Tab-separated table of C-alpha atoms in Angstrom:
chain	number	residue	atom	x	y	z
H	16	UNK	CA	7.937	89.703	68.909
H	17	UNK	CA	4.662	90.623	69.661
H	18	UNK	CA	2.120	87.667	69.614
H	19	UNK	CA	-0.495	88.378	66.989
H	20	UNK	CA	-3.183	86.492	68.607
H	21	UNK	CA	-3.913	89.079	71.102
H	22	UNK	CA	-4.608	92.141	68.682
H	23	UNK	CA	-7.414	93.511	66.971
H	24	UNK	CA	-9.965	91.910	64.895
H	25	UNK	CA	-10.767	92.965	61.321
H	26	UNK	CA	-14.740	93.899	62.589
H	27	UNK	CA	-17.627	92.338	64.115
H	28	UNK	CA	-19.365	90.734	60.908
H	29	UNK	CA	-15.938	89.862	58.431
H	30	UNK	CA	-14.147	87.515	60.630
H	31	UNK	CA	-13.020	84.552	57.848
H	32	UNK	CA	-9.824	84.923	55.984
H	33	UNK	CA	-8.799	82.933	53.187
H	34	UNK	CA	-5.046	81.832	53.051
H	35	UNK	CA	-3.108	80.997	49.835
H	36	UNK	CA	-0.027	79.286	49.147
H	37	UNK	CA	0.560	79.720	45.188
H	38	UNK	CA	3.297	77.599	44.215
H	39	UNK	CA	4.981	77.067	40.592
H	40	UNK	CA	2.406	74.623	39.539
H	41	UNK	CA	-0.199	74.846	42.451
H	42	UNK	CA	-2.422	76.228	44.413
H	43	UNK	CA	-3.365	75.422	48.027
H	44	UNK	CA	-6.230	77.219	49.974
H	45	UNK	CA	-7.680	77.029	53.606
H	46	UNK	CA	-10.834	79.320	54.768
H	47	UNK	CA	-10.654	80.028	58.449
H	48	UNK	CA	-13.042	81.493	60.456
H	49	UNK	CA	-11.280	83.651	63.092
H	50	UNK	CA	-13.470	84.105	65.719
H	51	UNK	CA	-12.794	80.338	66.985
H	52	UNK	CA	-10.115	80.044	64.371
H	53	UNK	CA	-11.637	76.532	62.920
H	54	UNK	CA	-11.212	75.692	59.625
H	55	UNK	CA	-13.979	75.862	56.975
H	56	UNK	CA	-12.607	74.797	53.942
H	57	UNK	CA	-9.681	73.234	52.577
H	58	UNK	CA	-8.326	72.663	48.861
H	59	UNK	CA	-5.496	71.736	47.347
H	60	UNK	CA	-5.210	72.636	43.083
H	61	UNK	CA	-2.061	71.089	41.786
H	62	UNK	CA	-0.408	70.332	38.507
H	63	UNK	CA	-1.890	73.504	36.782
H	64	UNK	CA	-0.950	74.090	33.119
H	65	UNK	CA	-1.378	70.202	32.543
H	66	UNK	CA	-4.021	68.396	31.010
H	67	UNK	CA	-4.594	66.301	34.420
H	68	UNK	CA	-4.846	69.053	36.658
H	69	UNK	CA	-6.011	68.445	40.028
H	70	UNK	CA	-8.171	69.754	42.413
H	71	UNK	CA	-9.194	68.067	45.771
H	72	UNK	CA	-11.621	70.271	47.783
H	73	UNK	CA	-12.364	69.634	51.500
H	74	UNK	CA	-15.700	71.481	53.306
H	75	UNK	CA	-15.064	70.996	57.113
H	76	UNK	CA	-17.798	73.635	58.125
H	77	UNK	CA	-20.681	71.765	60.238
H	78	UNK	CA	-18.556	68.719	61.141
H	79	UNK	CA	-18.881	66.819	58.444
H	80	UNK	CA	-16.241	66.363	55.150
H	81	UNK	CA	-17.098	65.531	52.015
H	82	UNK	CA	-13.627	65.437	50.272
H	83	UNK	CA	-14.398	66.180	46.231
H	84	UNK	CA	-12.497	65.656	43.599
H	85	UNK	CA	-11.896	66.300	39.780
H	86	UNK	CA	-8.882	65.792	37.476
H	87	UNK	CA	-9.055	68.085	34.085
H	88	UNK	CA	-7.217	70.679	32.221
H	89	UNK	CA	-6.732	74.230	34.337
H	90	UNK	CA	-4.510	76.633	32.635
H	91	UNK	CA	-2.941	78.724	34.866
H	92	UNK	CA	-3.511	80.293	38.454
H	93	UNK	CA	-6.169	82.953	37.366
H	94	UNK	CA	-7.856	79.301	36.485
H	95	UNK	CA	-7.220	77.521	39.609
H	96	UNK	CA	-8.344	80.122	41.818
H	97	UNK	CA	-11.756	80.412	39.970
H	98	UNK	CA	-11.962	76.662	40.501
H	99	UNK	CA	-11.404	77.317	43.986
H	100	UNK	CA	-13.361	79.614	44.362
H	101	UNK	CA	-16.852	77.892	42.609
H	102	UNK	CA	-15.998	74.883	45.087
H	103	UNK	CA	-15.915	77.663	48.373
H	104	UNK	CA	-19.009	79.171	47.017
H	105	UNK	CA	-20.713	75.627	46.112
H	106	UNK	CA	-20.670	75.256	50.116
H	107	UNK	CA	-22.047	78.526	51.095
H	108	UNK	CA	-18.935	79.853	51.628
H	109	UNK	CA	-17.993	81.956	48.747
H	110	UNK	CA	-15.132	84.847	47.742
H	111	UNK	CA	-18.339	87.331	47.585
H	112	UNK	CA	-19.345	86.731	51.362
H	113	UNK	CA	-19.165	90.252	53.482
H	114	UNK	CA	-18.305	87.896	56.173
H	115	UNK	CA	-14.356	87.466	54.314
H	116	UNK	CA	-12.145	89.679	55.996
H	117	UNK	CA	-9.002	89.115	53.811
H	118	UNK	CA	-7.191	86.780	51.895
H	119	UNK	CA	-3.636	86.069	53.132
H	120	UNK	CA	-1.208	85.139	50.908
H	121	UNK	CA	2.319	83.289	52.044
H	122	UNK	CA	5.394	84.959	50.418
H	123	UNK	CA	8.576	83.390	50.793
H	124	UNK	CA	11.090	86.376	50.032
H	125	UNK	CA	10.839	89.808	51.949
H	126	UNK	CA	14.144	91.018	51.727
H	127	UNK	CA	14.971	93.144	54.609
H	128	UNK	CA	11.990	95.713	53.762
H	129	UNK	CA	9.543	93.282	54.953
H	130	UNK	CA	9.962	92.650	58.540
H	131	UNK	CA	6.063	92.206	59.312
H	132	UNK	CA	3.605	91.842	57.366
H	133	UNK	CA	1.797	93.953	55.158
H	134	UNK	CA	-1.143	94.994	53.120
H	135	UNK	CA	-0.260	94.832	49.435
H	136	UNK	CA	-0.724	97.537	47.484
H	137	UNK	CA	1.221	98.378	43.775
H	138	UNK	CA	4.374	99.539	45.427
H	139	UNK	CA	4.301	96.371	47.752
H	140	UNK	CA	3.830	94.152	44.875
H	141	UNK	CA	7.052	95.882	42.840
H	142	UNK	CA	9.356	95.069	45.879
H	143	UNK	CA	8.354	91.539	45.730
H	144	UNK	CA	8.735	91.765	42.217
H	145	UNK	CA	11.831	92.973	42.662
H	146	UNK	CA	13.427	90.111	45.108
H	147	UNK	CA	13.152	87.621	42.141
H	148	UNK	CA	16.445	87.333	41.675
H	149	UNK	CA	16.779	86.392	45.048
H	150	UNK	CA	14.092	83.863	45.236
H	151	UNK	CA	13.618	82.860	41.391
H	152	UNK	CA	11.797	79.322	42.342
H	153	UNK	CA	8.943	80.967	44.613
H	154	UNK	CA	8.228	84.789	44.138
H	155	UNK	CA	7.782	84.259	40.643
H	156	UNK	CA	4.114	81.763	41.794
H	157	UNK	CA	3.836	83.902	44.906
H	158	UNK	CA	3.439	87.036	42.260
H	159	UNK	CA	0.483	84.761	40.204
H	160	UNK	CA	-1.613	84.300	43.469
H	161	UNK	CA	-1.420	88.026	44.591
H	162	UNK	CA	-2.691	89.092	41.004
H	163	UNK	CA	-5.066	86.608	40.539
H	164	UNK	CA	-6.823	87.599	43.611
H	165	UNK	CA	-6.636	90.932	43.521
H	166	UNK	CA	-8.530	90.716	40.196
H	167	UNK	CA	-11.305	88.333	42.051
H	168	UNK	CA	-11.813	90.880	45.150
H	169	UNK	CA	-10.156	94.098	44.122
H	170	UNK	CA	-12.105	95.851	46.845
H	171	UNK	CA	-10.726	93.457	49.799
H	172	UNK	CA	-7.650	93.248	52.138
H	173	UNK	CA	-5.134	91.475	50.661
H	174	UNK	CA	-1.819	90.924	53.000
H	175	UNK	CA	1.128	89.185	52.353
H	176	UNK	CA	2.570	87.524	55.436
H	177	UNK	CA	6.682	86.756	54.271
H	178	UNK	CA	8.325	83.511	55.450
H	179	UNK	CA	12.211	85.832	55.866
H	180	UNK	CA	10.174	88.182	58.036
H	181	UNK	CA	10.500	86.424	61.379
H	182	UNK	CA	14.500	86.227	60.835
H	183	UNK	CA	14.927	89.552	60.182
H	184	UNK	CA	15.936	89.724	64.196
H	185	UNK	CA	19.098	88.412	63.225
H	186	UNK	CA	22.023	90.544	63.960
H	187	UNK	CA	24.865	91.455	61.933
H	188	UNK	CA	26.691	88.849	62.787
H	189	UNK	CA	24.999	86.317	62.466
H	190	UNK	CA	22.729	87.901	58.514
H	191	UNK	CA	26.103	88.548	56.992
H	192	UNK	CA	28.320	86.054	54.862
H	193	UNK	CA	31.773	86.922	54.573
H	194	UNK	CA	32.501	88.505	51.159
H	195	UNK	CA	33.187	91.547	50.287
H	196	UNK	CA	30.842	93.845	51.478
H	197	UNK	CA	30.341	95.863	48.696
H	198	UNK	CA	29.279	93.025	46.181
H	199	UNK	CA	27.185	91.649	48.963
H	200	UNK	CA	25.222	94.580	49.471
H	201	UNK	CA	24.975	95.386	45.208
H	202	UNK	CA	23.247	92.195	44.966
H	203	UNK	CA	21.556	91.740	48.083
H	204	UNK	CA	23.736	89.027	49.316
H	205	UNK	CA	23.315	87.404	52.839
H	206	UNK	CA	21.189	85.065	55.205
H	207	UNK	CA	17.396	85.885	55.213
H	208	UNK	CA	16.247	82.827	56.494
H	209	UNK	CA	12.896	80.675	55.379
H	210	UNK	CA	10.185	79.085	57.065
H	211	UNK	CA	9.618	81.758	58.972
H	212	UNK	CA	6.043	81.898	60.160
H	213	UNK	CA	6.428	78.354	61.209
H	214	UNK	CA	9.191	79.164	63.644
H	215	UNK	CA	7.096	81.921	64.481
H	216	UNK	CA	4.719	79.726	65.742
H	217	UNK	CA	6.154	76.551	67.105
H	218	UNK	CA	8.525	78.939	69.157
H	219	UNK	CA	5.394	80.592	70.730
H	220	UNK	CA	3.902	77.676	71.378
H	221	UNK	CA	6.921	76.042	72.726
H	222	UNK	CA	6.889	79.155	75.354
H	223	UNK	CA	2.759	78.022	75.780
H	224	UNK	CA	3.741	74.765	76.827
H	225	UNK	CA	6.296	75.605	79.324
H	226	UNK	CA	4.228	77.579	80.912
H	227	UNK	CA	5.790	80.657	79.900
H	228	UNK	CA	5.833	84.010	77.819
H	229	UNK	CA	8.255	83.949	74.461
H	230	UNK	CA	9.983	86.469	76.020
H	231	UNK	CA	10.920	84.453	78.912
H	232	UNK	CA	12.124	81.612	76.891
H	233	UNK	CA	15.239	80.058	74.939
H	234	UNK	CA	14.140	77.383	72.493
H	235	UNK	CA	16.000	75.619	69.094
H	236	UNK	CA	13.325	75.080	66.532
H	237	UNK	CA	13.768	72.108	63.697
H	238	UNK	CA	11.444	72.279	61.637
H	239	UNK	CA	11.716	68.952	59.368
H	240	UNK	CA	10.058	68.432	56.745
H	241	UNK	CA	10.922	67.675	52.822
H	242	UNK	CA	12.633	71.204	53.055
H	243	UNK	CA	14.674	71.454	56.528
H	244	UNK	CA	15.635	74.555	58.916
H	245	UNK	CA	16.640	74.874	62.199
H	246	UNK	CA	16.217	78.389	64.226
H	247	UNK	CA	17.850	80.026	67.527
H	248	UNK	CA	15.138	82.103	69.339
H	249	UNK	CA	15.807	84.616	72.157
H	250	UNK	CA	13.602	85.599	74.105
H	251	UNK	CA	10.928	85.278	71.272
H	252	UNK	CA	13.157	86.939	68.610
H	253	UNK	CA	15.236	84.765	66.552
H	254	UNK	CA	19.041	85.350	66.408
H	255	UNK	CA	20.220	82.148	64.175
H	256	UNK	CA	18.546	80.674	61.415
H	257	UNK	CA	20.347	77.199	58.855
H	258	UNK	CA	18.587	78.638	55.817
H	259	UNK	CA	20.392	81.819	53.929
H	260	UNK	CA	19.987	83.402	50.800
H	261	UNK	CA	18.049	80.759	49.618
H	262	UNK	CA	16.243	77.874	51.400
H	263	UNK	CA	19.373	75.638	50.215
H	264	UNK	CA	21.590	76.290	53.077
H	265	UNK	CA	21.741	74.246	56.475
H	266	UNK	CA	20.073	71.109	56.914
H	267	UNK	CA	20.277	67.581	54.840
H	268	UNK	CA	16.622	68.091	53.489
H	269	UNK	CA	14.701	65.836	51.087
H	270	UNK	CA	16.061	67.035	47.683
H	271	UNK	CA	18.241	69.738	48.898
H	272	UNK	CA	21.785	68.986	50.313
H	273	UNK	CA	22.236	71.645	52.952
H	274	UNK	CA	25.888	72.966	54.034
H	275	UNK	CA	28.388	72.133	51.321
H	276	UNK	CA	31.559	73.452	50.279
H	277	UNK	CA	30.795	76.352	47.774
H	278	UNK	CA	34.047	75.333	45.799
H	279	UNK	CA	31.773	71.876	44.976
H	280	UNK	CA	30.336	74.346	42.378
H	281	UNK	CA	33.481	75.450	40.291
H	282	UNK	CA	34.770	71.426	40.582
H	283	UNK	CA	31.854	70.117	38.963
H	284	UNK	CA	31.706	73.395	36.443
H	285	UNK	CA	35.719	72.427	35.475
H	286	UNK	CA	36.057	68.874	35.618
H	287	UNK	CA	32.635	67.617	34.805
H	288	UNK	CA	31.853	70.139	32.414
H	289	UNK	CA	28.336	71.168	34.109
H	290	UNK	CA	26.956	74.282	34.149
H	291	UNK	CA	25.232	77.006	36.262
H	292	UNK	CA	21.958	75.273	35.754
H	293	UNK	CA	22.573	71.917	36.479
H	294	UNK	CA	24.937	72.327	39.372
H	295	UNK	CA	21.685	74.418	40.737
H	296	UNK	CA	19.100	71.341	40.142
H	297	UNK	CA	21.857	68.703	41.247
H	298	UNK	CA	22.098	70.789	44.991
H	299	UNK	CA	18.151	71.090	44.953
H	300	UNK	CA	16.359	68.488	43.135
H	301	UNK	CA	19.284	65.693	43.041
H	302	UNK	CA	20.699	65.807	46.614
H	303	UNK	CA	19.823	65.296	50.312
H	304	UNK	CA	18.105	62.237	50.815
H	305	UNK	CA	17.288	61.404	47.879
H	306	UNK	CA	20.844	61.872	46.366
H	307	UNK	CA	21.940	59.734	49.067
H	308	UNK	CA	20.114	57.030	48.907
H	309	UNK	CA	17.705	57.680	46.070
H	310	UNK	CA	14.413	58.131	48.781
H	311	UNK	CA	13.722	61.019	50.491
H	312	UNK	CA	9.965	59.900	52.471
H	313	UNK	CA	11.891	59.523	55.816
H	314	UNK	CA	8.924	56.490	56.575
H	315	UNK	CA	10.516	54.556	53.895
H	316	UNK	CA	13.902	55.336	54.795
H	317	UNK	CA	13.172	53.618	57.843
H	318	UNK	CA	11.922	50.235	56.218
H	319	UNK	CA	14.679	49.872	54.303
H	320	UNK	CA	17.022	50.387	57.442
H	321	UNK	CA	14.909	47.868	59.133
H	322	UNK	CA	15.357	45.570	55.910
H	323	UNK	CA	19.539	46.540	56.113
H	324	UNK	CA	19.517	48.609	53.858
H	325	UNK	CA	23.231	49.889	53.711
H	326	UNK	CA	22.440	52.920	51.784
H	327	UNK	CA	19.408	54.568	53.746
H	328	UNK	CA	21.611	53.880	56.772
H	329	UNK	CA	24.060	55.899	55.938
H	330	UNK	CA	21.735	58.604	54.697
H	331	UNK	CA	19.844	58.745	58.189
H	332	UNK	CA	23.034	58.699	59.809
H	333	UNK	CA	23.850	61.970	57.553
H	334	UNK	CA	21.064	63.014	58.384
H	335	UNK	CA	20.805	62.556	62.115
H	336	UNK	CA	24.745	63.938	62.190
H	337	UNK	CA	24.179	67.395	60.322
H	338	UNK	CA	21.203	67.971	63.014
H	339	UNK	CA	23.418	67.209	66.171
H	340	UNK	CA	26.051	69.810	64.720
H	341	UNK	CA	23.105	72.412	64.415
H	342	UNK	CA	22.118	71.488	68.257
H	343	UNK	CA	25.732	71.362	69.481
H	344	UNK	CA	26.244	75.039	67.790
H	345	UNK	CA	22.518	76.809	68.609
H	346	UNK	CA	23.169	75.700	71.857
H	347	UNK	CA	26.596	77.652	71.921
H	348	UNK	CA	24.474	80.563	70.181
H	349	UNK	CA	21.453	80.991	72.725
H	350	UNK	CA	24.120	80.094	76.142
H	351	UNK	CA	20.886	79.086	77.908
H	352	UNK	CA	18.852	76.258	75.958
H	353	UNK	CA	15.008	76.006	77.848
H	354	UNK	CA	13.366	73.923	74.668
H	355	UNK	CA	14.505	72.027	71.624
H	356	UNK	CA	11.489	71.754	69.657
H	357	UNK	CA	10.494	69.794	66.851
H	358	UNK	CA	7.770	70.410	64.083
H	359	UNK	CA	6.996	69.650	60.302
H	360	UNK	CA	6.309	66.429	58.684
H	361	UNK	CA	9.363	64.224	60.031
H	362	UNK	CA	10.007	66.086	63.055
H	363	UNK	CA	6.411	65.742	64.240
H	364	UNK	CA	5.902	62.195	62.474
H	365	UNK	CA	9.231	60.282	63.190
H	366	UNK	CA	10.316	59.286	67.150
H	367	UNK	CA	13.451	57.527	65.659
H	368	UNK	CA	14.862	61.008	63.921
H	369	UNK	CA	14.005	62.594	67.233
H	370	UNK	CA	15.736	60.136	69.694
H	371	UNK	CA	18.386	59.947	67.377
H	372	UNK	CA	18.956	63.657	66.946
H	373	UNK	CA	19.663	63.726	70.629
H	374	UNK	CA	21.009	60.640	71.565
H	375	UNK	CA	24.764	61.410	73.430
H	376	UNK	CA	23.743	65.228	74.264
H	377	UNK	CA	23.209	63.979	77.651
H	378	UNK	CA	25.504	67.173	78.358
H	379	UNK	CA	24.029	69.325	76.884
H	380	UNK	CA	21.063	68.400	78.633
H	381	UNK	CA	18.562	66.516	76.095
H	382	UNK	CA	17.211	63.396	77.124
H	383	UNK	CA	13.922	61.899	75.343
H	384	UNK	CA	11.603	59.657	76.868
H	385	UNK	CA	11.375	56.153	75.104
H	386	UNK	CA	7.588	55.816	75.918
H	387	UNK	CA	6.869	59.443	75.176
H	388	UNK	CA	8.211	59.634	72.047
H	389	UNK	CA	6.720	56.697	70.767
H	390	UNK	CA	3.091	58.478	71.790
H	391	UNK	CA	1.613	59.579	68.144
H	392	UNK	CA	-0.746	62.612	68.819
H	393	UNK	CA	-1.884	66.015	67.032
H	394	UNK	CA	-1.552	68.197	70.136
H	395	UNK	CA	1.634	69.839	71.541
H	396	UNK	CA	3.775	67.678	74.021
H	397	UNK	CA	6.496	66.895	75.697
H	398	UNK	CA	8.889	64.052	75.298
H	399	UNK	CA	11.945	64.280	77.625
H	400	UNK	CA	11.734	62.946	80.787
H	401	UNK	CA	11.790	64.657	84.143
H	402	UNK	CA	14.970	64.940	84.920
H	403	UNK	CA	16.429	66.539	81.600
H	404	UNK	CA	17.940	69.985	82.346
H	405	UNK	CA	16.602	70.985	78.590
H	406	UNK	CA	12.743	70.248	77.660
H	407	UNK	CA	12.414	68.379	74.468
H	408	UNK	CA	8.836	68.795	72.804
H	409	UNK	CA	6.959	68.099	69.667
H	410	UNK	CA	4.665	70.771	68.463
H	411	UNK	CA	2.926	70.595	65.309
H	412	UNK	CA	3.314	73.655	62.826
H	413	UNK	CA	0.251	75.093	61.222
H	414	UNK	CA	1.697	77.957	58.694
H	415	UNK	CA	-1.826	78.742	57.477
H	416	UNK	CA	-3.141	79.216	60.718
H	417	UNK	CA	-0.091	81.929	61.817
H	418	UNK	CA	-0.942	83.576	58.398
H	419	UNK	CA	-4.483	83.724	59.241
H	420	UNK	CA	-3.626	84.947	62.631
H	421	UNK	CA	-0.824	87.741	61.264
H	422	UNK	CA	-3.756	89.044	57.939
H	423	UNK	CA	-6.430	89.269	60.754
H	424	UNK	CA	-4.441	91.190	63.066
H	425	UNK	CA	-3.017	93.717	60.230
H	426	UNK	CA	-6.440	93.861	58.730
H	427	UNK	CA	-7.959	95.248	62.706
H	428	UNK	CA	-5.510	97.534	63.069
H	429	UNK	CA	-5.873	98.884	59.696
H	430	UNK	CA	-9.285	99.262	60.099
H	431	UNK	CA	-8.973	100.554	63.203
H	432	UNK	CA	-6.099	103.450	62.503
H	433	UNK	CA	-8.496	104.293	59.583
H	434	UNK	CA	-11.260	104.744	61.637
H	435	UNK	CA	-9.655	106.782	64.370
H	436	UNK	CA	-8.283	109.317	61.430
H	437	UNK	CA	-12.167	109.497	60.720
H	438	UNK	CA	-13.649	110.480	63.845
């Protein structure tokens, strides 16, 4: 994969892009200025619809933050992103400024037509229109934000960067369930993959920190957070991916309960009388940590294991278990592990999920550092010891930044192509 932070700029004067992360019920929004990619602004709009809403704004530009608040009715998305945008402008730093290259948007389902990303024009937007079915929790809000700010700035770049696009290296293999073809293809069946631009970019840094190109490099990312994933990367291209058609697959995760026997489904359907629906909100919204033990913030987990709690013992140790198998098998799947990386909220925030997610791989080559992996820090690091045959490293994942990155890049060469066909 090529690395996107070595390719054009968008111009000399518009260097800021704004990213946005619509969601069902919110909005969040970081301004970046590329040309020393700092942030500017940060925001956060959530419970939209209600009477409550919410909107936290954060200026960072000069140094100094003066987090602002305000709770209040916004109705919908076209709403939010207004509100946004009078707080960006209140600081100077406005949706009207020539200095905005582009607004990024994240888009979790890209189908197999979306292997990079791309600017969005009408036909772009019916595609993702059109994976829906496939992705019925996210598109759907990804959709609202595209529109919405397309009606703000129809005259600017706007790019949608997907979070399947970076698994879309998978082969065969390795994308395909095994069902009849023909039904699998009619309805678009198979593994796609999510989180995407964060294994993007914790596997490229993960090369960084080695001292070595992506392409030169093995690594196993886990990216943990309330939603979980684990990726296989070859050489920079990823090959293996826990997430399938939908971000339910793989992982124990917060809400979610990862692998599970698919004939779970027609039990409870027959015996407990449930249907499609609930099944669906019982595997997302009911399971995983907090079906386990009824918590799913891994920091309080901990307490109540401290405390002896029976209950978010066994959880962690559910947990814990499901990651080792994903280990033990990506390290089958790559033949040569260099990294295992870790990234997200728990993996970046919890030293004993990470010692214990190795702990008797000692063949396999992982070792952590006690000392090391007790160190809390924002930067990139390493946490095995010398010795271990397989680095083990922490690296924080910053999707908005790899979006910024990717709509900056697309927005240059764009510019440039179009300016070439000119002269």
């Amino acid at each position: 994969m090529t690395d996107p932070t070595t390719e054009g700029s968008a111009g000399t004067d518009a260097y800021r892009v704004l990213v946005l992360n619509a969601g069902s019920s919110s909005l969040k929004y970081q301004l970046l200025d590329m040309s020393d990619r700092t942030r500017l602004a940060v925001g956060l709009v959530e419970r939209i619809g209600e009477e409550n809403s919410r909107l936290v704004h954060t200026p960072l530009a000069g140094g100094g933050a003066e987090r602002r608040e305000r709770i209040g009715p916004i109705a919908d998305h076209d709403a939010a992103l207004k509100a946004a945008a009078a707080e960006l402008a209140a600081d100077g730093l406005g949706l009207d400024s020539p200095r905005l290259a582009a607004i990024g948007h994240r888009v979790v389902h890209g189908g197999l037509r979306f292997t990079e990303p791309v600017v969005i024009d009408d036909e772009v937007l019916k595609e993702i229109e059109r994976l829906v079915p496939v992705a019925p929790l996210h598109n759907p809000a990804n959709i609202t934000g595209i529109r919405t700010a397309r009606a703000l700035r129809p005259d600017l770049p706007q790019v949608a960067v997907f979070d399947t696009a970076f698994h879309t290296t998978m082969p065969e293999y390795a994308a395909r369930y095994a069902i009849d073809t023909e039904t699998a293809d009619a309805h678009r069946i198979r593994r796609y993959g999510f989180h995407g631009t964060s294994h993007a970019y914790v596997s490229r840094k993960a090369a960084e920190l080695l001292g070595r190109t992506p392409e030169e490099v093995n690594v196993i990312v886990l990216h943990l957070g309330n939603g979980a994933s684990a990726s296989a990367v070859a050489g920079g291209r990823c090959v293996e991916t826990s997430m399938g058609l939908t971000p339910l697959e793989g992982l124990v995760m917060g809400t979610r309960s990862g692998d599970i026997d698919p004939a779970v489904t027609f039990h409870l359907m027959r015996v407990a009388g449930m249907s499609a629906d609930e099944v669906d909100a019982l595997l997302n919204k009911k399971s995983g940590l907090v079906g386990l033990c009824g918590d799913n913030d891994m920091r309080e987990i901990r307490r109540r294991i401290d405390e002896g709690d029976e209950r978010a013992a066994l959880a962690f140790d559910i947990y814990v278990h499901r990651l080792k198998k994903y280990l033990g098998a990506y390290s089958a799947v790559l033949g040569r592990v260099d990294a295992v990386v870790f990234t997200a909220g728990v993996g970046e925030n919890s030293a004993p999920v990470r010692e214990a997610a190795v702990a008797g791989l000692e063949e396999l080559g992982l070792a952590v550092d006690a000392d090391l992996n007790g160190v809390r820090s924002d930067e990139p690091r390493l946490i095995s010891p010398d010795y271990a045959r397989v680095a083990v490293a922490v690296v924080p994942t910053d999707e908005e930044l790899e979006i910024a990155v990717q709509t900056f890049a697309l927005v240059g060469r764009a510019r440039d192509a179009l300016g070439q066909a000119h002269n």
